[in-house]
PDB file of C-alpha atoms and ligand atoms in Angstrom:
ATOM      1  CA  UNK A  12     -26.493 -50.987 -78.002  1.00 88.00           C
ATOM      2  CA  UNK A  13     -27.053 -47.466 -78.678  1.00 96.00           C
ATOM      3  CA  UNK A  14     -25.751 -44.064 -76.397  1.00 97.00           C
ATOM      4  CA  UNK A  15     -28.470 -42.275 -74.907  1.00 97.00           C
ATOM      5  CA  UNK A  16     -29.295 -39.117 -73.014  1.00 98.00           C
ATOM      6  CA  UNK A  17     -26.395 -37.882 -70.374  1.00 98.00           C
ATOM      7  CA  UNK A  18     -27.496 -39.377 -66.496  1.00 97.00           C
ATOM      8  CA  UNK A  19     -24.705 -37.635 -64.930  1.00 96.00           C
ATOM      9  CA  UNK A  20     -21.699 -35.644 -64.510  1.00 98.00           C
ATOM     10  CA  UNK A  21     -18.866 -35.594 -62.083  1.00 96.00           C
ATOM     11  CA  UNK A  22     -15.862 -34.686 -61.345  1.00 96.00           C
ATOM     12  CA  UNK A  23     -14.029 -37.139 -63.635  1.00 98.00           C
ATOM     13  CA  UNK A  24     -16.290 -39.140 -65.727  1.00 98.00           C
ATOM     14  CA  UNK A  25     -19.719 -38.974 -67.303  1.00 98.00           C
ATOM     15  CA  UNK A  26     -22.537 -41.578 -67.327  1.00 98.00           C
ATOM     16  CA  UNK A  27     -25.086 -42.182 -70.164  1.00 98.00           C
ATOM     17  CA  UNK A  28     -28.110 -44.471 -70.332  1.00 98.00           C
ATOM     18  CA  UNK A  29     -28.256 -46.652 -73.550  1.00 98.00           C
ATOM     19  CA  UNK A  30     -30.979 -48.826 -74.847  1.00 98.00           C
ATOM     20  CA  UNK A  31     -30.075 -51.809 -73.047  1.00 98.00           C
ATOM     21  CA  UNK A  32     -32.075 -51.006 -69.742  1.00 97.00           C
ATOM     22  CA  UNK A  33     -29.264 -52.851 -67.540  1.00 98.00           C
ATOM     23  CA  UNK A  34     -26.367 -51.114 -68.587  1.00 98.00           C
ATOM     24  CA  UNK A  35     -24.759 -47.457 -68.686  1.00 98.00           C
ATOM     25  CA  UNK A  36     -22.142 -46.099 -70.463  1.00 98.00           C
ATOM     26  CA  UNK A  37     -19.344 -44.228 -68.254  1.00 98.00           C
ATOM     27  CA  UNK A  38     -16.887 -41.359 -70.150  1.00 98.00           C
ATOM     28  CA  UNK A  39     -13.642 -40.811 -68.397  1.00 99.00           C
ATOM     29  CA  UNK A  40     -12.731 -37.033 -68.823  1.00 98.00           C
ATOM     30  CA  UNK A  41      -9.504 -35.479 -68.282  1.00 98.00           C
ATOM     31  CA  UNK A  42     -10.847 -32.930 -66.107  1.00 98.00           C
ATOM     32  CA  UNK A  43      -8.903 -33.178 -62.468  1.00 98.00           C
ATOM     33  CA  UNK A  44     -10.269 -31.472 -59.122  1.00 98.00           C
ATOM     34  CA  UNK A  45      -8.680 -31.666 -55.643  1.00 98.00           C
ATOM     35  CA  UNK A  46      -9.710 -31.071 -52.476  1.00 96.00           C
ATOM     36  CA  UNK A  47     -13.608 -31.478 -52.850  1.00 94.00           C
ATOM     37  CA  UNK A  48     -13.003 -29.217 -56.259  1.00 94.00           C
ATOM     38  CA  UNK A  49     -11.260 -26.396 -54.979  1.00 96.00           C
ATOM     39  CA  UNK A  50      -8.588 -26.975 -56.925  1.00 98.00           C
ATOM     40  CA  UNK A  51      -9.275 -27.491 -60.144  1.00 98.00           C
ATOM     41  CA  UNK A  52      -7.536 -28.547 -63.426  1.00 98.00           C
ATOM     42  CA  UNK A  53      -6.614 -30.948 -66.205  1.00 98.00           C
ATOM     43  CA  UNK A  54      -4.670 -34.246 -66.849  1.00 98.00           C
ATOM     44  CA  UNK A  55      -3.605 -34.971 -70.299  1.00 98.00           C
ATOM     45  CA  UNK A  56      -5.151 -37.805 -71.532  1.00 98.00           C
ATOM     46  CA  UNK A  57      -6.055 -39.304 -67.936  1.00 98.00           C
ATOM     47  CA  UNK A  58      -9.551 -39.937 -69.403  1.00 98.00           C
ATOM     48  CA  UNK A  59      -8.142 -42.775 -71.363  1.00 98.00           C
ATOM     49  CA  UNK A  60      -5.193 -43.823 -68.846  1.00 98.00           C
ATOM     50  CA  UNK A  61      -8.146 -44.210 -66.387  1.00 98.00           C
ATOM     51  CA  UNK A  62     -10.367 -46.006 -68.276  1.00 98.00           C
ATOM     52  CA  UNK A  63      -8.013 -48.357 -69.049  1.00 98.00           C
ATOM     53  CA  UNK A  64      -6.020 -49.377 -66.088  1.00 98.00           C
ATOM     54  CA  UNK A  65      -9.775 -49.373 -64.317  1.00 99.00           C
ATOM     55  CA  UNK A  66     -10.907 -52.150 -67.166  1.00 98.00           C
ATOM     56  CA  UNK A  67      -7.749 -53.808 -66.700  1.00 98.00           C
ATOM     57  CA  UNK A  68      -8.039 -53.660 -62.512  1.00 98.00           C
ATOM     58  CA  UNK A  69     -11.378 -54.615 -62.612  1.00 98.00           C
ATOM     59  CA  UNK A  70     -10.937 -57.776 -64.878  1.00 98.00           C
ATOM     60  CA  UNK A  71      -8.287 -59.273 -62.593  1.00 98.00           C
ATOM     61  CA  UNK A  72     -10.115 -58.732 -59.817  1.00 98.00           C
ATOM     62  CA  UNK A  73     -13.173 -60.624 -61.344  1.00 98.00           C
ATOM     63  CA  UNK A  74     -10.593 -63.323 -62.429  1.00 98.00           C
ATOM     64  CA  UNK A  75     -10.297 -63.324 -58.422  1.00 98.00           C
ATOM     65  CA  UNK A  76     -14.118 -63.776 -57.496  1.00 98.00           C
ATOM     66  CA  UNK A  77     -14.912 -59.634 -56.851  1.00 98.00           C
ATOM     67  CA  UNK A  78     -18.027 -58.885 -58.541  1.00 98.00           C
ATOM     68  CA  UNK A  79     -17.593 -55.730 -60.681  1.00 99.00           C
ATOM     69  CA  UNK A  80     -19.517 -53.022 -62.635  1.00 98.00           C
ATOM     70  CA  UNK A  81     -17.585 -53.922 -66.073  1.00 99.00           C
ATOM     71  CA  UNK A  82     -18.943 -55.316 -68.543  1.00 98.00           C
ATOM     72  CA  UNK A  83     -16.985 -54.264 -71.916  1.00 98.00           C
ATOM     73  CA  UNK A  84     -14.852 -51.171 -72.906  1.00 98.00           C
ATOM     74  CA  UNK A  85     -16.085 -49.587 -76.048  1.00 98.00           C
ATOM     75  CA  UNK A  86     -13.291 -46.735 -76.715  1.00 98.00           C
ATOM     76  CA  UNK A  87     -10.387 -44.884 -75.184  1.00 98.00           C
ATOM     77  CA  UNK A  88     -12.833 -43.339 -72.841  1.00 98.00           C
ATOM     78  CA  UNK A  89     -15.948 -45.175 -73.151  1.00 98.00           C
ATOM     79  CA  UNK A  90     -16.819 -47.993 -70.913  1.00 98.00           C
ATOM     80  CA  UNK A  91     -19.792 -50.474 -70.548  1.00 98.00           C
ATOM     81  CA  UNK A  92     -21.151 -51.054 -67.511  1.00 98.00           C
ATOM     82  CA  UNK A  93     -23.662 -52.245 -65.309  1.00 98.00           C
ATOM     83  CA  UNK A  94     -26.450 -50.196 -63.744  1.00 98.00           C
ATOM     84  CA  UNK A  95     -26.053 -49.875 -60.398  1.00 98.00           C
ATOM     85  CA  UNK A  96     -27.452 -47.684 -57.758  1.00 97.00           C
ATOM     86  CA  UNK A  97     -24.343 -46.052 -56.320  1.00 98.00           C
ATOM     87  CA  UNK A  98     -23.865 -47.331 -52.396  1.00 98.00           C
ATOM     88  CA  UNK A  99     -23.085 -43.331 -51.250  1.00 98.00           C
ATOM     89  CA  UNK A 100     -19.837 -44.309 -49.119  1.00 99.00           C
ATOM     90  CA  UNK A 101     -16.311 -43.991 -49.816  1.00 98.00           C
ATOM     91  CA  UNK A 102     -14.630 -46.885 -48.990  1.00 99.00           C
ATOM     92  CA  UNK A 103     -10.947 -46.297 -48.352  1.00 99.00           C
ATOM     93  CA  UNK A 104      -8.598 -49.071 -47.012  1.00 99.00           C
ATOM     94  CA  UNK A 105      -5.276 -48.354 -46.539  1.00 99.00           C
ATOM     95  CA  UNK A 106      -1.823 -49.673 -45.598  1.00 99.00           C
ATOM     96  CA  UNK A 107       0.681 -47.112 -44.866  1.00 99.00           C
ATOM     97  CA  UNK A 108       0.012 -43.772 -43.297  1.00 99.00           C
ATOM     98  CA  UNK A 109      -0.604 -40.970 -45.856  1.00 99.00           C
ATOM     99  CA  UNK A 110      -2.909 -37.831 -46.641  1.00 98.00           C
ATOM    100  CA  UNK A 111      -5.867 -37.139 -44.862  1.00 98.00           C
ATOM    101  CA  UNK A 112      -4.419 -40.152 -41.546  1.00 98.00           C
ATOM    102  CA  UNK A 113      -1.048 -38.515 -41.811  1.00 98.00           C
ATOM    103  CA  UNK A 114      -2.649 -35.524 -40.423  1.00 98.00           C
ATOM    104  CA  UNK A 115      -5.715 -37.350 -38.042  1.00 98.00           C
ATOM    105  CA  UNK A 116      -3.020 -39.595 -36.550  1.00 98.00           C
ATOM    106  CA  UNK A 117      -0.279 -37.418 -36.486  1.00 98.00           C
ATOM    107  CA  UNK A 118       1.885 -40.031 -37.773  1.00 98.00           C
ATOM    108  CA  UNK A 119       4.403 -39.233 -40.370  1.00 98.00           C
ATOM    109  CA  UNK A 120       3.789 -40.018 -44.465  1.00 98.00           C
ATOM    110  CA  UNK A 121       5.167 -43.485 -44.622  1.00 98.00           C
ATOM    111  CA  UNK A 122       4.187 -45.294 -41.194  1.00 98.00           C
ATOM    112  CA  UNK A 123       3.405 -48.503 -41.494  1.00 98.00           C
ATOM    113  CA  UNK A 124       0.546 -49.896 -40.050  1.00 98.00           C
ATOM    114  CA  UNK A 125       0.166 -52.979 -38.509  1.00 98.00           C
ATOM    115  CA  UNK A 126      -2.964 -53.929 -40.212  1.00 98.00           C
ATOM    116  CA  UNK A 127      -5.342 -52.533 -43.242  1.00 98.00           C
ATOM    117  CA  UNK A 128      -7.203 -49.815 -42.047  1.00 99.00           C
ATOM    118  CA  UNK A 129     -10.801 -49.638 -43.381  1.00 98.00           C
ATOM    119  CA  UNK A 130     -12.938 -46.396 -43.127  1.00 99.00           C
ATOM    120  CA  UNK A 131     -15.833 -44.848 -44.552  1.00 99.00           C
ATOM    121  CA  UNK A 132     -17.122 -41.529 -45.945  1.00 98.00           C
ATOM    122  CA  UNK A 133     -20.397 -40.462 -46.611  1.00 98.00           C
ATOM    123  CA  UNK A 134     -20.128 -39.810 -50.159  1.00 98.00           C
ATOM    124  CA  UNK A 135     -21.771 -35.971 -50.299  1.00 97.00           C
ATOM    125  CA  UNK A 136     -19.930 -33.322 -52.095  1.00 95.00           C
ATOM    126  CA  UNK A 137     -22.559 -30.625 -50.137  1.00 96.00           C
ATOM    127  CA  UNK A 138     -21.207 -31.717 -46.799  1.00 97.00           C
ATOM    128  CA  UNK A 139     -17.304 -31.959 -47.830  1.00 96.00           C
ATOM    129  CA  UNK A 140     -17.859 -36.477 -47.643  1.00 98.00           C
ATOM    130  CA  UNK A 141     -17.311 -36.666 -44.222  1.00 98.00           C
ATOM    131  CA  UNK A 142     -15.540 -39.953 -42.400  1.00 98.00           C
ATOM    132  CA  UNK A 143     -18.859 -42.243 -40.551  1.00 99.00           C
ATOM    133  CA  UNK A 144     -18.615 -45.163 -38.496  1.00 98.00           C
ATOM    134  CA  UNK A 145     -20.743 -49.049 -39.302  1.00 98.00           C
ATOM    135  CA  UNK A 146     -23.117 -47.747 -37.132  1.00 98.00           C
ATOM    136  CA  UNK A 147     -24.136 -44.042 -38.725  1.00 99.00           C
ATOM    137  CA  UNK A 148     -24.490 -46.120 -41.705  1.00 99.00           C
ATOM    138  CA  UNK A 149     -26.605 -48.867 -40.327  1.00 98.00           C
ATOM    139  CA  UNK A 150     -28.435 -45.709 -38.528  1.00 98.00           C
ATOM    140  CA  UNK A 151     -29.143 -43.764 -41.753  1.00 98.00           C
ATOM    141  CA  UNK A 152     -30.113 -46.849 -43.621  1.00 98.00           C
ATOM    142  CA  UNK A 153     -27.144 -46.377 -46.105  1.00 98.00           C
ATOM    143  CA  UNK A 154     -26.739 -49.740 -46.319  1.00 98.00           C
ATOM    144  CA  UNK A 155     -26.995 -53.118 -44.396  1.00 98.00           C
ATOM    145  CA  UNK A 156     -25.457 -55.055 -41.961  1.00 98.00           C
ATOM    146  CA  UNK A 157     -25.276 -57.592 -44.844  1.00 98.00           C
ATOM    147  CA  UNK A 158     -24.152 -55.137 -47.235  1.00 98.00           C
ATOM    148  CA  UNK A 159     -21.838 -53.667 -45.161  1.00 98.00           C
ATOM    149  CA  UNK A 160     -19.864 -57.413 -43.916  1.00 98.00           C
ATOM    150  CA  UNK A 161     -20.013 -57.957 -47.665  1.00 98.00           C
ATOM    151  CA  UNK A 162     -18.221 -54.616 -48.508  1.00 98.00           C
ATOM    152  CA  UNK A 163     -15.648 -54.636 -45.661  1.00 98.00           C
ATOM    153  CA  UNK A 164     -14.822 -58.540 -46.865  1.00 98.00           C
ATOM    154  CA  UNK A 165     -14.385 -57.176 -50.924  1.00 99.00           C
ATOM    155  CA  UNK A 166     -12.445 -54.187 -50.037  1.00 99.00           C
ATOM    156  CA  UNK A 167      -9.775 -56.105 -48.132  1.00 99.00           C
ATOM    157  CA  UNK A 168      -9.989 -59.084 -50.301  1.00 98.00           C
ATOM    158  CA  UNK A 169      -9.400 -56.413 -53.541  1.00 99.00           C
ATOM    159  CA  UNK A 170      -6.509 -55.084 -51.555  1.00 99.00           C
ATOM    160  CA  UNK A 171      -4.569 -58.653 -51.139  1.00 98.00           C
ATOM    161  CA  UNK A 172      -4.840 -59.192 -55.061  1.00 98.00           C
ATOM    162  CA  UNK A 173      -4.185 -55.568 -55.875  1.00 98.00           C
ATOM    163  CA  UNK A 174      -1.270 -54.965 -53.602  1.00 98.00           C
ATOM    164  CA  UNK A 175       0.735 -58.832 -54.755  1.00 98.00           C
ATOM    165  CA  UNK A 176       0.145 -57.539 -58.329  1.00 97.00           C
ATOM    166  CA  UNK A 177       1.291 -54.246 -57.860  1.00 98.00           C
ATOM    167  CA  UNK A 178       3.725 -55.156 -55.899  1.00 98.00           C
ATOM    168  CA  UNK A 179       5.270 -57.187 -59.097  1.00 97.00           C
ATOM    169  CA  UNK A 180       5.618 -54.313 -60.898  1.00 98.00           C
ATOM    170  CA  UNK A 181       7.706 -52.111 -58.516  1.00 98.00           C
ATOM    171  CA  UNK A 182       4.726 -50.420 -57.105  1.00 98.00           C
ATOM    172  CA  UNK A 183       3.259 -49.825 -53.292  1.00 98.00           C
ATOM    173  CA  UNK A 184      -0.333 -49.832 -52.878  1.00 99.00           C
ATOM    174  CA  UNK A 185      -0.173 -47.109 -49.733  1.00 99.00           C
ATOM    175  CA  UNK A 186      -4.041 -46.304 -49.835  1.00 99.00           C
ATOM    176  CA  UNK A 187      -6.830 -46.268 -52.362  1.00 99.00           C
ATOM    177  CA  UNK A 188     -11.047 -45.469 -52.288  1.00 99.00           C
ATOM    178  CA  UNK A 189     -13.143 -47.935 -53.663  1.00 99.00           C
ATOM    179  CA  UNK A 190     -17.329 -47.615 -54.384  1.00 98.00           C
ATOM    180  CA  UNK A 191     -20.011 -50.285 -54.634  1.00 99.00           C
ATOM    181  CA  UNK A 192     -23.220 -50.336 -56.101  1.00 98.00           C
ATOM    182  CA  UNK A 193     -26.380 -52.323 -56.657  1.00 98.00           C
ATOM    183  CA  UNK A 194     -27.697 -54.275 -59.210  1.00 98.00           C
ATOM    184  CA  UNK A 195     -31.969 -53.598 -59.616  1.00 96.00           C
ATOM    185  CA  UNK A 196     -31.307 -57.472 -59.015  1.00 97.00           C
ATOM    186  CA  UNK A 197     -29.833 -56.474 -55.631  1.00 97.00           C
ATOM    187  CA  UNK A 198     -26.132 -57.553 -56.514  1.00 98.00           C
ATOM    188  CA  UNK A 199     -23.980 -55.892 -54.474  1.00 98.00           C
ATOM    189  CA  UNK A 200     -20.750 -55.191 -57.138  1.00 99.00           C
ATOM    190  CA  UNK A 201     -17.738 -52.683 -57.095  1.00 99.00           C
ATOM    191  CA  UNK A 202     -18.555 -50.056 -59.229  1.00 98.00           C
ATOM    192  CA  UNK A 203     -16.736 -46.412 -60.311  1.00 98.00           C
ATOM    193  CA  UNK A 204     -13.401 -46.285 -60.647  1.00 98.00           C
ATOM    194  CA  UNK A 205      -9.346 -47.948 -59.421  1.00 99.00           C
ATOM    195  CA  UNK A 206      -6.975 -45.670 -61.012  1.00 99.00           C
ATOM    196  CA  UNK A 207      -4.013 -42.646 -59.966  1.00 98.00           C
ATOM    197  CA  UNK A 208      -7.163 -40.362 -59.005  1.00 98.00           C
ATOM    198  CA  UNK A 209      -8.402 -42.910 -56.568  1.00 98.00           C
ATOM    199  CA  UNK A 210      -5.371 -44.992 -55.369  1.00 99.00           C
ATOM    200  CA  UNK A 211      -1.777 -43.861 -53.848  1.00 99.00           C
ATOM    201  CA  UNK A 212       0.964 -45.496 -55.464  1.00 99.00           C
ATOM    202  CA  UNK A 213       4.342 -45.186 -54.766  1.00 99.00           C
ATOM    203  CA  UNK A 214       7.306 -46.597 -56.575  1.00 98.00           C
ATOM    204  CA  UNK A 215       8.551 -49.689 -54.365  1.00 98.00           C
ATOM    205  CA  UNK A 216      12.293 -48.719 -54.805  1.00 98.00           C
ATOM    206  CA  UNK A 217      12.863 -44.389 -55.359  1.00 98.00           C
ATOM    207  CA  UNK A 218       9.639 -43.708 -52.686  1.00 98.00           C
ATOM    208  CA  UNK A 219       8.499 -41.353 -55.963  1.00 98.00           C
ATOM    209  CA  UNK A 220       4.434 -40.785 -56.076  1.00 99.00           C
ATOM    210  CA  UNK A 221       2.843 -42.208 -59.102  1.00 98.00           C
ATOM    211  CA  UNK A 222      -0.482 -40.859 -58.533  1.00 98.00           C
ATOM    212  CA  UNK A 223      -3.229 -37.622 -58.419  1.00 98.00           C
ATOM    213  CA  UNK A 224      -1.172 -36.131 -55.253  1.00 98.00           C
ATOM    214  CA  UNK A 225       1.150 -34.791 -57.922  1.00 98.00           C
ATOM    215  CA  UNK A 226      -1.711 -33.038 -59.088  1.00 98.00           C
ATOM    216  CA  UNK A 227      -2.777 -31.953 -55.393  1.00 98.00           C
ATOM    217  CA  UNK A 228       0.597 -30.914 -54.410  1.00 98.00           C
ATOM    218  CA  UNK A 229       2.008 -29.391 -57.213  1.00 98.00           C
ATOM    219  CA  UNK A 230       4.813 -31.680 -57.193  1.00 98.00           C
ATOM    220  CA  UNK A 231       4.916 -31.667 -61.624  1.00 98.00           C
ATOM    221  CA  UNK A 232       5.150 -34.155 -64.051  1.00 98.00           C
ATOM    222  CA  UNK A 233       1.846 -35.638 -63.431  1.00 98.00           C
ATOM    223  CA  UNK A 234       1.064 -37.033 -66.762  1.00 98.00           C
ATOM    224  CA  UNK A 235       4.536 -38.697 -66.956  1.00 98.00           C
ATOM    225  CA  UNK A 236       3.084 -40.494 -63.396  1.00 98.00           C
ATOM    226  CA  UNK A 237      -0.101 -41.588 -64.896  1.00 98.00           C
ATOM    227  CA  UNK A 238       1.772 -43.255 -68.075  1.00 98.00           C
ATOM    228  CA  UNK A 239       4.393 -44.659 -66.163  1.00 98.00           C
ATOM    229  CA  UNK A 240       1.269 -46.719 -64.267  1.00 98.00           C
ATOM    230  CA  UNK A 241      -0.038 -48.038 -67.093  1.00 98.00           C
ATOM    231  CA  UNK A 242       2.489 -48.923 -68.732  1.00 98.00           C
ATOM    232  CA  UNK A 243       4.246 -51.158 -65.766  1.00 98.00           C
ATOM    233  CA  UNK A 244       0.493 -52.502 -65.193  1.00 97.00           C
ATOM    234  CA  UNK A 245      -0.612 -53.150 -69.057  1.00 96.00           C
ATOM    235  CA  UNK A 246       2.816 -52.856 -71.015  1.00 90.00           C
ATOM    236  CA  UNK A 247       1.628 -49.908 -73.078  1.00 75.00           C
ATOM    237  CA  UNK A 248       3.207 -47.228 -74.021  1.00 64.00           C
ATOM    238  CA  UNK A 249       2.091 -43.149 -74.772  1.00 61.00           C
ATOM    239  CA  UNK A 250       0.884 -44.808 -78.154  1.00 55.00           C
ATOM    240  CA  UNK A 251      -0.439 -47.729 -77.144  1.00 51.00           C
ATOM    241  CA  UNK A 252       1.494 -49.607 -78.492  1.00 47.00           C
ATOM    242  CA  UNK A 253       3.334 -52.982 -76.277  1.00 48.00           C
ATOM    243  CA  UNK A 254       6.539 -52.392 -74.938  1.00 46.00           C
TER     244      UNK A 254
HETATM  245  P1  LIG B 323      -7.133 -39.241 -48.105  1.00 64.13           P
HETATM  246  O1  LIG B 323      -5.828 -39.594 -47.468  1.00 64.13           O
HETATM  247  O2  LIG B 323      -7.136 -37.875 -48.710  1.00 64.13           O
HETATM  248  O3  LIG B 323      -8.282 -39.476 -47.182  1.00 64.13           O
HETATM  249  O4  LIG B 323      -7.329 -40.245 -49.331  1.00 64.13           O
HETATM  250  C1  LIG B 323      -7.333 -41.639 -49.153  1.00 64.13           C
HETATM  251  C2  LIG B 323      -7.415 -42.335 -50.512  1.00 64.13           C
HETATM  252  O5  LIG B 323      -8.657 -42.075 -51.140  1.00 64.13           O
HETATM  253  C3  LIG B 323      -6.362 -41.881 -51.525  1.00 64.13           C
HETATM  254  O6  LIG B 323      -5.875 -43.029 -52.208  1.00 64.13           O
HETATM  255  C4  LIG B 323      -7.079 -40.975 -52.472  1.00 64.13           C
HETATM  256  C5  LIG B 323      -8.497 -41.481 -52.427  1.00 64.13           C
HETATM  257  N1  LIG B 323      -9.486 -40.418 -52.544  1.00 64.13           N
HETATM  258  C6  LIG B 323     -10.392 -40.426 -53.584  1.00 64.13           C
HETATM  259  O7  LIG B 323     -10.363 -41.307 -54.441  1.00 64.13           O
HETATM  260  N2  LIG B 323     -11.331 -39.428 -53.642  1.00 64.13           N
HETATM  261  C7  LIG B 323     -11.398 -38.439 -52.731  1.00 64.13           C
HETATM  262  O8  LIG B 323     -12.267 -37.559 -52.839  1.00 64.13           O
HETATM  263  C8  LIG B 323     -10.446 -38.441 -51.656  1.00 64.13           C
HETATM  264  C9  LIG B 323     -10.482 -37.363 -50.606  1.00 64.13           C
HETATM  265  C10 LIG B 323      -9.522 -39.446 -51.591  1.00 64.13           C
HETATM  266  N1  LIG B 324     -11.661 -35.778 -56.331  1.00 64.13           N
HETATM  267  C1  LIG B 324     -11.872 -35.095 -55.116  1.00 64.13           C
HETATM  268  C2  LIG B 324     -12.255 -33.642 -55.333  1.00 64.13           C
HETATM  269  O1  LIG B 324     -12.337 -33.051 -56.312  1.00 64.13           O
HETATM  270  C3  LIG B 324     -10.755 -35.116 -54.120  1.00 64.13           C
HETATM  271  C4  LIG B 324      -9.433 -35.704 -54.409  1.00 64.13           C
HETATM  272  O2  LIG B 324      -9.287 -36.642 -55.169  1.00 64.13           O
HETATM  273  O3  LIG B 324      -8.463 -35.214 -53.790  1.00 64.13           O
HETATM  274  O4  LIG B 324     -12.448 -32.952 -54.475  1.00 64.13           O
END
């Protein structure tokens, strides 16, 4: 399996074609942008903390019958994974009241609420990803009614396993954004990312944020917040070595 030409370029990762025609390689950066990149900056070595707890998320949840995009990390940063045509909504489910339904709601940081909340956004940088309902979706032909059952069931099904692990290991899984894909075989599979940029995480006993809204809000040591997740998740340490 050889690298190829550059696909794409986002915010946080690259993605490459190789010669195997079903996979592409992803390249977690340490670049960092906030609010639809206004904010922009960089994350020591989140590129590889990313990569990593992803690979790790993603391989428990297969062990718990989610279909995923992984398919074998090659580096630090480097990632094999399936090609997928990218499902353009953000799926967020969350289960305590923070950041953008804080505000909607009115409802204080830390509310909980009395069931997971799913929603969507239309996954368009242009239009600042605004929140849609099932039926926009099924409207625009995003995707499917199918699809869409399918998705709903996986994200809250990938919230039950990730919040009981987490929840092992000290931390609260308050809210996090998940994306799905499709195989050319039609597959529906999660796909991108489950990391500190995409999740919130709070420590279960000090309330402290372990996540990217130490990066939004200035709050400081945001690389101490990233290792501190992998290591309770994976055992590792800043050198990678087991703890
Ligand atoms: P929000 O409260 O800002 O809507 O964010 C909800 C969750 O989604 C939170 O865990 C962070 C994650 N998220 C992303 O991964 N990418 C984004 O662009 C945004 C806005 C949120
Ligand atoms: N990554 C997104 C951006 O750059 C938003 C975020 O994670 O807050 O805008």
């Amino acid at each position: 399996m050889e690298k190829l030409d550059q696909l794409y370029e986002g915010k946080a990762k690259k993605v490459y074609r190789t010669s195997d025609d079903a996979l592409y390689l992803v390249s977690y950066k340490d670049d960092a942008t906030a609010f639809n990149g206004q904010k922009k900056g960089s994350i020591q070595d989140k590129g590889i903390i990313n990569n990593k707890v992803t690979n790790f998320l993603m391989q428990m949840l297969e062990k718990s019958g989610i279909p995923t995009h992984f398919v074998k990390e090659l580096s630090d940063r480097e990632t094999l994974v399936h090609r997928v045509s990218i499902i353009p909504l953000e799926v967020v489910v969350r289960n305590i009241v923070a950041g953008s339904l804080a505000k909607r709601v009115g409802a204080p940081e830390g509310t909980k609420l009395r069931r997971p909340v799913i929603e969507y956004c239309y996954k368009d940088d242009g239009l600042g990803d605004p929140m849609v309902n099932d039926t926009h979706i099924l409207a625009m032909g995003w995707a499917t009614e199918a699809e869409l059952k399918q998705i709903s069931e996986y994200a809250l099904q990938i919230n039950s396993v990730l919040s009981a692990y987490l929840e092992d290991v000290n931390i609260e899984l308050i809210d996090f954004k998940l994306e799905f894909g499709k195989t050319p075989e039609g597959e529906l599979i999660l796909a991108d990312e489950i990391s500190p940029d995409t999740c919130r995480f709070w420590d279960s006993v000090s309330g402290e944020k372990l996540d990217k809204d130490r990066f939004r809000r200035d709050l400081g040591g945001v690389e101490d917040a990233y290792w501190e997740v992998m290591r309770r998740l994976m055992g590792e340490d800043r050198k990678g070595a087991k703890t």
